[in-house]
CSV table of C-alpha atoms in Angstrom, one decimal:
chain,number,residue,atom,x,y,z
A,19,UNK,CA,0.3,-0.2,-0.1
A,20,UNK,CA,2.8,2.2,0.1
A,21,UNK,CA,3.8,4.5,-3.0
A,22,UNK,CA,6.4,7.3,-2.8
A,23,UNK,CA,4.5,10.2,-2.5
A,24,UNK,CA,7.4,12.2,-4.6
A,25,UNK,CA,6.5,9.9,-7.5
A,26,UNK,CA,2.7,10.3,-7.1
A,27,UNK,CA,3.1,13.9,-7.2
A,28,UNK,CA,4.8,14.2,-10.3
A,29,UNK,CA,2.6,11.9,-12.1
A,30,UNK,CA,-0.7,12.9,-11.0
A,31,UNK,CA,-0.8,16.3,-9.7
A,32,UNK,CA,-2.6,19.4,-11.5
A,33,UNK,CA,-1.4,22.9,-10.7
A,34,UNK,CA,-3.7,25.8,-10.9
A,35,UNK,CA,-3.0,28.5,-13.3
A,36,UNK,CA,-5.7,30.9,-13.2
A,37,UNK,CA,-9.5,31.3,-12.1
A,38,UNK,CA,-12.5,32.7,-13.5
A,39,UNK,CA,-15.7,33.3,-11.3
A,40,UNK,CA,-19.0,32.4,-12.9
A,41,UNK,CA,-21.7,32.7,-10.8
A,42,UNK,CA,-22.3,33.8,-7.3
A,43,UNK,CA,-25.5,31.8,-6.0
A,44,UNK,CA,-27.4,31.6,-2.5
A,45,UNK,CA,-25.9,28.3,-1.6
A,46,UNK,CA,-23.3,27.3,-4.5
A,47,UNK,CA,-20.7,29.6,-6.1
A,48,UNK,CA,-19.1,28.4,-9.7
A,49,UNK,CA,-16.0,28.9,-11.2
A,50,UNK,CA,-13.7,27.8,-14.2
A,51,UNK,CA,-10.1,27.4,-13.2
A,52,UNK,CA,-7.4,26.3,-15.5
A,53,UNK,CA,-4.8,23.9,-14.8
A,54,UNK,CA,-1.6,22.4,-15.8
A,55,UNK,CA,-1.7,18.5,-16.2
A,56,UNK,CA,1.0,16.1,-15.3
A,57,UNK,CA,2.1,16.0,-19.0
A,58,UNK,CA,2.4,20.0,-19.2
A,59,UNK,CA,-0.7,20.4,-21.1
A,60,UNK,CA,-3.7,22.5,-19.8
A,61,UNK,CA,-7.1,21.8,-19.3
A,62,UNK,CA,-10.4,23.5,-17.6
A,63,UNK,CA,-11.8,22.1,-14.7
A,64,UNK,CA,-15.4,23.8,-13.6
A,65,UNK,CA,-15.9,23.6,-9.7
A,66,UNK,CA,-19.0,24.4,-7.4
A,67,UNK,CA,-17.9,25.6,-4.3
A,68,UNK,CA,-20.0,24.2,-1.3
A,69,UNK,CA,-20.0,25.5,2.3
A,70,UNK,CA,-19.9,21.9,3.4
A,71,UNK,CA,-22.6,20.2,5.4
A,72,UNK,CA,-23.6,17.7,8.1
A,73,UNK,CA,-25.9,14.6,8.2
A,74,UNK,CA,-27.1,13.0,11.1
A,75,UNK,CA,-28.2,9.1,11.5
A,76,UNK,CA,-30.3,9.6,14.5
A,77,UNK,CA,-30.8,6.2,16.4
A,78,UNK,CA,-33.7,6.0,19.2
A,79,UNK,CA,-33.6,4.1,22.2
A,80,UNK,CA,-35.6,1.3,21.3
A,81,UNK,CA,-33.3,1.4,17.9
A,82,UNK,CA,-35.2,2.9,15.3
A,83,UNK,CA,-33.8,5.2,12.8
A,84,UNK,CA,-35.5,8.5,12.1
A,85,UNK,CA,-35.6,9.7,8.7
A,86,UNK,CA,-37.0,12.5,6.7
A,87,UNK,CA,-38.8,12.4,3.3
A,88,UNK,CA,-38.5,15.9,1.5
A,89,UNK,CA,-39.0,17.1,-2.2
A,90,UNK,CA,-35.9,17.7,-4.1
A,91,UNK,CA,-36.4,19.7,-6.7
A,92,UNK,CA,-33.2,19.2,-9.1
A,93,UNK,CA,-34.4,15.5,-9.1
A,94,UNK,CA,-38.1,16.3,-9.3
A,95,UNK,CA,-38.8,13.6,-6.4
A,96,UNK,CA,-39.1,12.9,-3.2
A,97,UNK,CA,-36.3,11.6,-1.0
A,98,UNK,CA,-36.1,9.5,1.8
A,99,UNK,CA,-32.9,10.9,3.9
A,100,UNK,CA,-31.3,11.2,6.9
A,101,UNK,CA,-31.7,14.5,8.3
A,102,UNK,CA,-28.7,16.8,7.1
A,103,UNK,CA,-27.9,20.7,6.3
A,104,UNK,CA,-25.4,23.1,5.1
A,105,UNK,CA,-22.7,24.7,7.7
A,106,UNK,CA,-23.2,28.1,8.3
A,107,UNK,CA,-20.4,30.3,8.3
A,108,UNK,CA,-17.9,29.6,10.8
A,109,UNK,CA,-20.3,26.9,12.6
A,110,UNK,CA,-18.3,23.9,13.8
A,111,UNK,CA,-19.7,20.8,12.3
A,112,UNK,CA,-20.5,19.4,15.7
A,113,UNK,CA,-23.0,22.4,16.4
A,114,UNK,CA,-24.4,22.3,13.1
A,115,UNK,CA,-25.1,18.4,13.3
A,116,UNK,CA,-26.8,19.4,16.8
A,117,UNK,CA,-28.8,22.2,15.4
A,118,UNK,CA,-29.9,20.3,12.0
A,119,UNK,CA,-31.1,17.1,14.0
A,120,UNK,CA,-33.3,19.5,16.0
A,121,UNK,CA,-34.6,21.4,13.3
A,122,UNK,CA,-35.4,18.8,11.2
A,123,UNK,CA,-36.8,16.2,13.5
A,124,UNK,CA,-37.4,17.5,16.6
A,125,UNK,CA,-35.0,15.6,18.7
A,126,UNK,CA,-31.6,16.5,20.8
A,127,UNK,CA,-28.9,13.8,21.0
A,128,UNK,CA,-27.0,13.1,24.1
A,129,UNK,CA,-24.2,11.3,22.4
A,130,UNK,CA,-23.6,12.7,19.1
A,131,UNK,CA,-20.3,10.9,17.2
A,132,UNK,CA,-18.7,11.6,14.1
A,133,UNK,CA,-18.3,8.7,12.1
A,134,UNK,CA,-17.3,9.9,8.4
A,135,UNK,CA,-16.7,12.9,6.3
A,136,UNK,CA,-17.2,12.3,2.5
A,137,UNK,CA,-16.7,14.0,-0.3
A,138,UNK,CA,-20.1,13.9,-2.3
A,139,UNK,CA,-18.8,14.4,-5.7
A,140,UNK,CA,-15.0,15.5,-5.9
A,141,UNK,CA,-14.9,15.7,-9.7
A,142,UNK,CA,-16.9,18.7,-9.9
A,143,UNK,CA,-17.5,20.2,-6.2
A,144,UNK,CA,-15.5,20.6,-2.8
A,145,UNK,CA,-18.6,19.9,-1.2
A,146,UNK,CA,-17.7,17.8,2.3
A,147,UNK,CA,-20.6,16.1,4.3
A,148,UNK,CA,-19.5,15.2,8.3
A,149,UNK,CA,-22.0,12.1,8.9
A,150,UNK,CA,-22.9,11.6,12.3
A,151,UNK,CA,-24.3,9.0,14.7
A,152,UNK,CA,-26.7,10.6,17.3
A,153,UNK,CA,-28.1,8.6,20.0
A,154,UNK,CA,-29.8,9.2,23.6
A,155,UNK,CA,-32.5,11.2,21.8
A,156,UNK,CA,-35.0,13.4,23.7
A,157,UNK,CA,-38.2,14.8,21.8
A,158,UNK,CA,-38.4,18.3,21.7
A,159,UNK,CA,-40.1,20.2,18.6
A,160,UNK,CA,-39.4,20.5,14.9
A,161,UNK,CA,-38.9,23.6,13.6
A,162,UNK,CA,-37.4,23.5,9.8
A,163,UNK,CA,-36.4,26.4,8.0
A,164,UNK,CA,-39.0,28.8,6.2
A,165,UNK,CA,-38.4,27.1,2.9
A,166,UNK,CA,-38.2,23.4,3.8
A,167,UNK,CA,-41.0,20.8,4.3
A,168,UNK,CA,-40.3,17.5,5.9
A,169,UNK,CA,-42.0,14.3,6.6
A,170,UNK,CA,-40.6,12.8,9.6
A,171,UNK,CA,-40.7,8.9,9.5
A,172,UNK,CA,-39.3,6.0,11.9
A,173,UNK,CA,-37.9,2.8,10.6
A,174,UNK,CA,-36.7,-0.3,12.3
A,175,UNK,CA,-33.5,-2.1,11.7
A,176,UNK,CA,-35.2,-4.8,9.9
A,177,UNK,CA,-37.0,-1.8,7.5
A,178,UNK,CA,-33.9,-0.2,7.0
A,179,UNK,CA,-32.1,-3.3,5.7
A,180,UNK,CA,-35.1,-4.2,3.4
A,181,UNK,CA,-34.9,-0.5,1.9
A,182,UNK,CA,-31.1,-0.7,1.3
A,183,UNK,CA,-31.5,-4.3,-0.1
A,184,UNK,CA,-34.0,-3.0,-2.7
A,185,UNK,CA,-32.2,0.2,-3.6
A,186,UNK,CA,-34.9,2.7,-2.1
A,187,UNK,CA,-32.5,4.6,-0.4
A,188,UNK,CA,-31.3,6.5,-3.5
A,189,UNK,CA,-29.6,9.6,-1.6
A,190,UNK,CA,-25.9,8.9,-1.2
A,191,UNK,CA,-25.2,10.1,2.2
A,192,UNK,CA,-28.2,8.3,3.7
A,193,UNK,CA,-27.3,4.8,2.3
A,194,UNK,CA,-23.7,5.6,3.3
A,195,UNK,CA,-24.5,6.6,6.8
A,196,UNK,CA,-26.9,3.8,7.4
A,197,UNK,CA,-24.4,1.3,6.1
A,198,UNK,CA,-21.9,2.5,8.5
A,199,UNK,CA,-24.1,2.6,11.3
A,200,UNK,CA,-25.2,-0.8,10.8
A,201,UNK,CA,-21.3,-1.9,10.8
A,202,UNK,CA,-21.3,-0.3,14.1
A,203,UNK,CA,-24.1,-1.9,15.8
B,78,UNK,CA,-44.2,2.5,6.2
B,79,UNK,CA,-47.0,3.5,4.1
B,80,UNK,CA,-48.2,6.9,3.5
B,81,UNK,CA,-50.7,8.4,1.2
B,82,UNK,CA,-49.2,9.6,-1.8
B,83,UNK,CA,-51.9,12.5,-2.1
B,84,UNK,CA,-51.3,13.9,1.2
B,85,UNK,CA,-47.4,13.6,0.8
B,86,UNK,CA,-47.5,15.7,-2.5
B,87,UNK,CA,-49.6,18.5,-0.9
B,88,UNK,CA,-47.7,18.8,2.3
B,89,UNK,CA,-44.3,18.5,0.5
B,90,UNK,CA,-43.8,18.8,-3.6
B,91,UNK,CA,-42.6,22.2,-5.3
B,92,UNK,CA,-43.7,23.2,-8.2
B,93,UNK,CA,-41.6,25.2,-10.9
B,94,UNK,CA,-42.3,28.4,-12.1
B,95,UNK,CA,-39.5,29.6,-14.2
B,96,UNK,CA,-36.0,29.3,-14.6
B,97,UNK,CA,-32.8,30.9,-15.8
B,98,UNK,CA,-29.7,29.4,-17.8
B,99,UNK,CA,-26.9,31.1,-16.2
B,100,UNK,CA,-23.6,28.6,-17.5
B,101,UNK,CA,-23.2,25.9,-20.2
B,102,UNK,CA,-20.0,24.1,-19.3
B,103,UNK,CA,-18.1,21.5,-20.9
B,104,UNK,CA,-19.1,19.0,-17.8
B,105,UNK,CA,-21.9,20.7,-15.5
B,106,UNK,CA,-24.6,23.4,-16.7
B,107,UNK,CA,-26.2,25.5,-14.1
B,108,UNK,CA,-29.7,26.9,-13.9
B,109,UNK,CA,-31.6,29.2,-11.3
B,110,UNK,CA,-35.1,27.9,-10.7
B,111,UNK,CA,-38.1,29.6,-9.0
B,112,UNK,CA,-40.5,27.1,-7.2
B,113,UNK,CA,-43.8,27.5,-5.6
B,114,UNK,CA,-43.2,25.8,-1.9
B,115,UNK,CA,-46.0,23.8,-0.5
B,116,UNK,CA,-47.1,27.1,1.6
B,117,UNK,CA,-47.6,28.7,-1.3
B,118,UNK,CA,-44.7,31.1,-1.3
B,119,UNK,CA,-42.0,31.0,-4.0
B,120,UNK,CA,-38.3,30.2,-3.5
B,121,UNK,CA,-34.7,30.1,-5.3
B,122,UNK,CA,-33.0,26.7,-6.4
B,123,UNK,CA,-30.0,26.5,-7.8
B,124,UNK,CA,-29.4,23.7,-9.9
B,125,UNK,CA,-26.2,21.9,-11.4
B,126,UNK,CA,-27.3,20.1,-14.2
B,127,UNK,CA,-24.8,17.0,-14.7
B,128,UNK,CA,-24.9,14.0,-17.5
B,129,UNK,CA,-24.9,11.3,-15.0
B,130,UNK,CA,-22.0,8.9,-14.5
B,131,UNK,CA,-21.0,5.0,-13.6
B,132,UNK,CA,-18.7,3.6,-11.1
B,133,UNK,CA,-17.5,0.0,-10.9
B,134,UNK,CA,-16.4,-2.2,-8.2
B,135,UNK,CA,-13.8,-4.3,-9.8
B,136,UNK,CA,-12.8,-7.4,-7.7
B,137,UNK,CA,-10.2,-9.9,-9.2
B,138,UNK,CA,-10.6,-13.7,-9.1
B,139,UNK,CA,-8.2,-13.8,-5.8
B,140,UNK,CA,-10.7,-11.3,-4.0
B,141,UNK,CA,-8.5,-8.0,-4.6
B,142,UNK,CA,-10.2,-4.7,-5.2
B,143,UNK,CA,-8.9,-2.4,-8.2
B,144,UNK,CA,-8.6,1.5,-7.0
B,145,UNK,CA,-7.6,4.2,-8.5
B,146,UNK,CA,-5.7,7.3,-7.3
B,147,UNK,CA,-6.1,10.6,-8.8
B,148,UNK,CA,-5.8,14.1,-8.3
B,149,UNK,CA,-9.4,16.1,-8.0
B,150,UNK,CA,-8.8,19.8,-8.5
B,151,UNK,CA,-12.0,21.1,-6.8
B,152,UNK,CA,-10.6,19.6,-3.4
B,153,UNK,CA,-7.0,19.8,-4.2
B,154,UNK,CA,-6.1,16.5,-3.3
B,155,UNK,CA,-5.3,12.7,-4.4
B,156,UNK,CA,-8.5,10.5,-3.7
B,157,UNK,CA,-8.6,6.8,-4.0
B,158,UNK,CA,-11.9,6.1,-5.7
B,159,UNK,CA,-13.4,2.9,-7.7
B,160,UNK,CA,-13.2,3.4,-11.4
B,161,UNK,CA,-15.9,5.9,-12.9
B,162,UNK,CA,-17.0,8.3,-15.3
B,163,UNK,CA,-19.7,10.2,-16.8
B,164,UNK,CA,-22.0,8.7,-19.4
B,165,UNK,CA,-21.4,9.7,-22.9
B,166,UNK,CA,-24.5,11.0,-24.8
B,167,UNK,CA,-27.1,8.3,-25.4
B,168,UNK,CA,-24.9,5.9,-24.0
B,169,UNK,CA,-26.1,2.8,-21.6
B,170,UNK,CA,-24.8,2.8,-18.1
B,171,UNK,CA,-23.8,-0.7,-18.7
B,172,UNK,CA,-22.0,0.3,-21.9
B,173,UNK,CA,-20.4,3.1,-19.9
B,174,UNK,CA,-19.4,0.9,-17.1
B,175,UNK,CA,-17.4,-1.5,-19.4
B,176,UNK,CA,-15.9,1.3,-21.1
B,177,UNK,CA,-14.6,3.3,-17.9
B,178,UNK,CA,-13.2,0.0,-16.3
B,179,UNK,CA,-11.2,-0.7,-19.2
B,180,UNK,CA,-9.8,2.8,-19.9
B,181,UNK,CA,-9.1,3.7,-16.3
B,182,UNK,CA,-7.7,-0.1,-15.0
B,183,UNK,CA,-6.9,-1.9,-18.1
B,184,UNK,CA,-9.3,-4.8,-17.3
B,185,UNK,CA,-12.6,-6.1,-19.2
B,186,UNK,CA,-15.2,-7.9,-17.1
B,187,UNK,CA,-16.9,-11.0,-18.0
B,188,UNK,CA,-19.9,-10.3,-15.2
B,189,UNK,CA,-21.1,-6.9,-14.7
B,190,UNK,CA,-24.1,-6.6,-12.1
B,191,UNK,CA,-25.7,-3.1,-11.0
B,192,UNK,CA,-25.7,-3.0,-7.3
B,193,UNK,CA,-26.9,0.3,-6.6
B,194,UNK,CA,-28.1,3.9,-8.4
B,195,UNK,CA,-27.6,6.9,-6.3
B,196,UNK,CA,-28.0,10.5,-6.2
B,197,UNK,CA,-24.6,12.2,-5.2
B,198,UNK,CA,-26.1,15.5,-4.0
B,199,UNK,CA,-29.5,16.0,-4.8
B,200,UNK,CA,-29.9,19.2,-2.9
B,201,UNK,CA,-28.4,21.0,-5.7
B,202,UNK,CA,-27.6,18.7,-8.8
B,203,UNK,CA,-29.6,16.0,-10.6
B,204,UNK,CA,-26.3,13.8,-10.7
B,205,UNK,CA,-26.9,10.1,-10.8
B,206,UNK,CA,-24.5,7.6,-10.1
B,207,UNK,CA,-25.0,3.8,-11.3
B,208,UNK,CA,-22.6,1.6,-9.6
B,209,UNK,CA,-21.8,-1.8,-10.5
B,210,UNK,CA,-19.9,-4.7,-9.2
B,211,UNK,CA,-17.5,-6.5,-11.9
B,212,UNK,CA,-15.7,-9.7,-11.7
B,213,UNK,CA,-13.8,-12.3,-14.0
B,214,UNK,CA,-11.5,-9.9,-15.0
B,215,UNK,CA,-9.0,-10.1,-17.6
B,216,UNK,CA,-6.0,-7.7,-18.2
B,217,UNK,CA,-6.1,-5.7,-21.2
B,218,UNK,CA,-4.3,-2.3,-21.4
B,219,UNK,CA,-5.0,0.9,-19.7
B,220,UNK,CA,-6.1,3.6,-22.0
B,221,UNK,CA,-7.1,6.6,-19.8
B,222,UNK,CA,-8.7,10.0,-21.2
B,223,UNK,CA,-6.4,12.6,-22.5
B,224,UNK,CA,-6.7,14.7,-19.5
B,225,UNK,CA,-6.9,12.2,-16.9
B,226,UNK,CA,-4.0,10.7,-15.0
B,227,UNK,CA,-4.4,7.7,-12.9
B,228,UNK,CA,-2.6,5.1,-10.6
B,229,UNK,CA,-3.9,1.7,-10.4
B,230,UNK,CA,-3.5,0.3,-7.0
B,231,UNK,CA,-4.7,-3.5,-5.7
B,232,UNK,CA,-6.1,-4.0,-2.1
B,233,UNK,CA,-7.2,-7.0,-0.5
B,234,UNK,CA,-10.4,-7.4,1.3
B,235,UNK,CA,-8.8,-6.7,4.8
B,236,UNK,CA,-7.0,-3.6,3.6
B,237,UNK,CA,-10.3,-2.1,2.3
B,238,UNK,CA,-11.9,-2.9,5.8
B,239,UNK,CA,-8.9,-1.3,7.2
B,240,UNK,CA,-9.2,1.7,4.9
B,241,UNK,CA,-13.1,2.0,5.6
B,242,UNK,CA,-12.4,1.9,9.5
B,243,UNK,CA,-10.0,4.5,9.5
B,244,UNK,CA,-12.1,6.9,7.3
B,245,UNK,CA,-9.4,6.9,4.5
B,246,UNK,CA,-12.1,6.1,1.7
B,247,UNK,CA,-13.2,10.0,1.4
B,248,UNK,CA,-15.2,9.3,-2.0
B,249,UNK,CA,-18.6,9.0,-1.4
B,250,UNK,CA,-19.3,6.7,-4.6
B,251,UNK,CA,-16.3,4.5,-3.3
B,252,UNK,CA,-17.1,4.1,0.3
B,253,UNK,CA,-20.6,3.2,-0.7
B,254,UNK,CA,-19.8,0.8,-3.3
B,255,UNK,CA,-17.4,-1.3,-1.1
B,256,UNK,CA,-19.9,-1.5,1.5
B,257,UNK,CA,-22.4,-2.9,-0.6
B,258,UNK,CA,-19.7,-5.2,-2.3
B,259,UNK,CA,-18.9,-6.1,1.2
B,260,UNK,CA,-22.5,-6.7,2.3
B,261,UNK,CA,-22.8,-8.9,-1.1
B,262,UNK,CA,-19.8,-11.5,-0.2
């Protein structure tokens, strides 16, 4: 598994030359960069800048997982997902996880543990999602963002396994978070 | 697990009102849509349009997984990933999986099985990745795209488990594809 770093660098690394701002949006910004390839030629790379996000697998004391069903405009359909949300500016991922869990599901967790940090699609965006396992849950009140509409649903362990096996959990962070949680049980 | 569809629709679905083209790129396009929310108010949704992609978990006859290490400009670092690539226009995902596997690793597979189709980050893009398990591998020749530089590496089952447990597989499709493959063994 050991490969000399210097050798990898020379063979694989791209070096930035210039950058053009394309779009400054509410959630994402777009830029178009020019890079030098390892062979000395240049290439264009489109980059979607994202602030980063958290996602939380909330498991109740009786072993149920809390999921949220929500409409995703980019794909034009409802998706069943683990609660998640973008990092506010300067916000620590742990704080964001607590906040999003309570906003979207109405639960607070006495234990919160980061189980992974993953790049959603590193070919075109820097988005990273920190995935947490939340346990020791206590019900408070759901209070989603003004433009956010969610249905909170509960699934036991067998139902989660069925949904995964049937390919019905099509959201990447959700399938990954639930498989990681299952591997920890 | 049953919820009446009509009730879900009224409570959760957003309806498109208008759409503005922001950027037409080489890999992604950007548009800014206005939608009507379930409460009747309107909101803006930024959408990154992506052609879709495939990813392949190649497992050799002696149980090793073939991964590719490549530089990802958006995150400015090298990532260890399963072979993957975008769908060409009109290309069937099965054909794309065969093509990308051979281009990136130099192997052809006698068995190719789709094990999942996942949305990478449905909050802002329609990108879907079809994940395949490839077995019955025969070596031919690696021939990556002109602007693609990859190191091909081999990992046995225990090494994959170690990498997953250590959080060293940070690419979402890769972690998910390998966990799904492990759950099928």
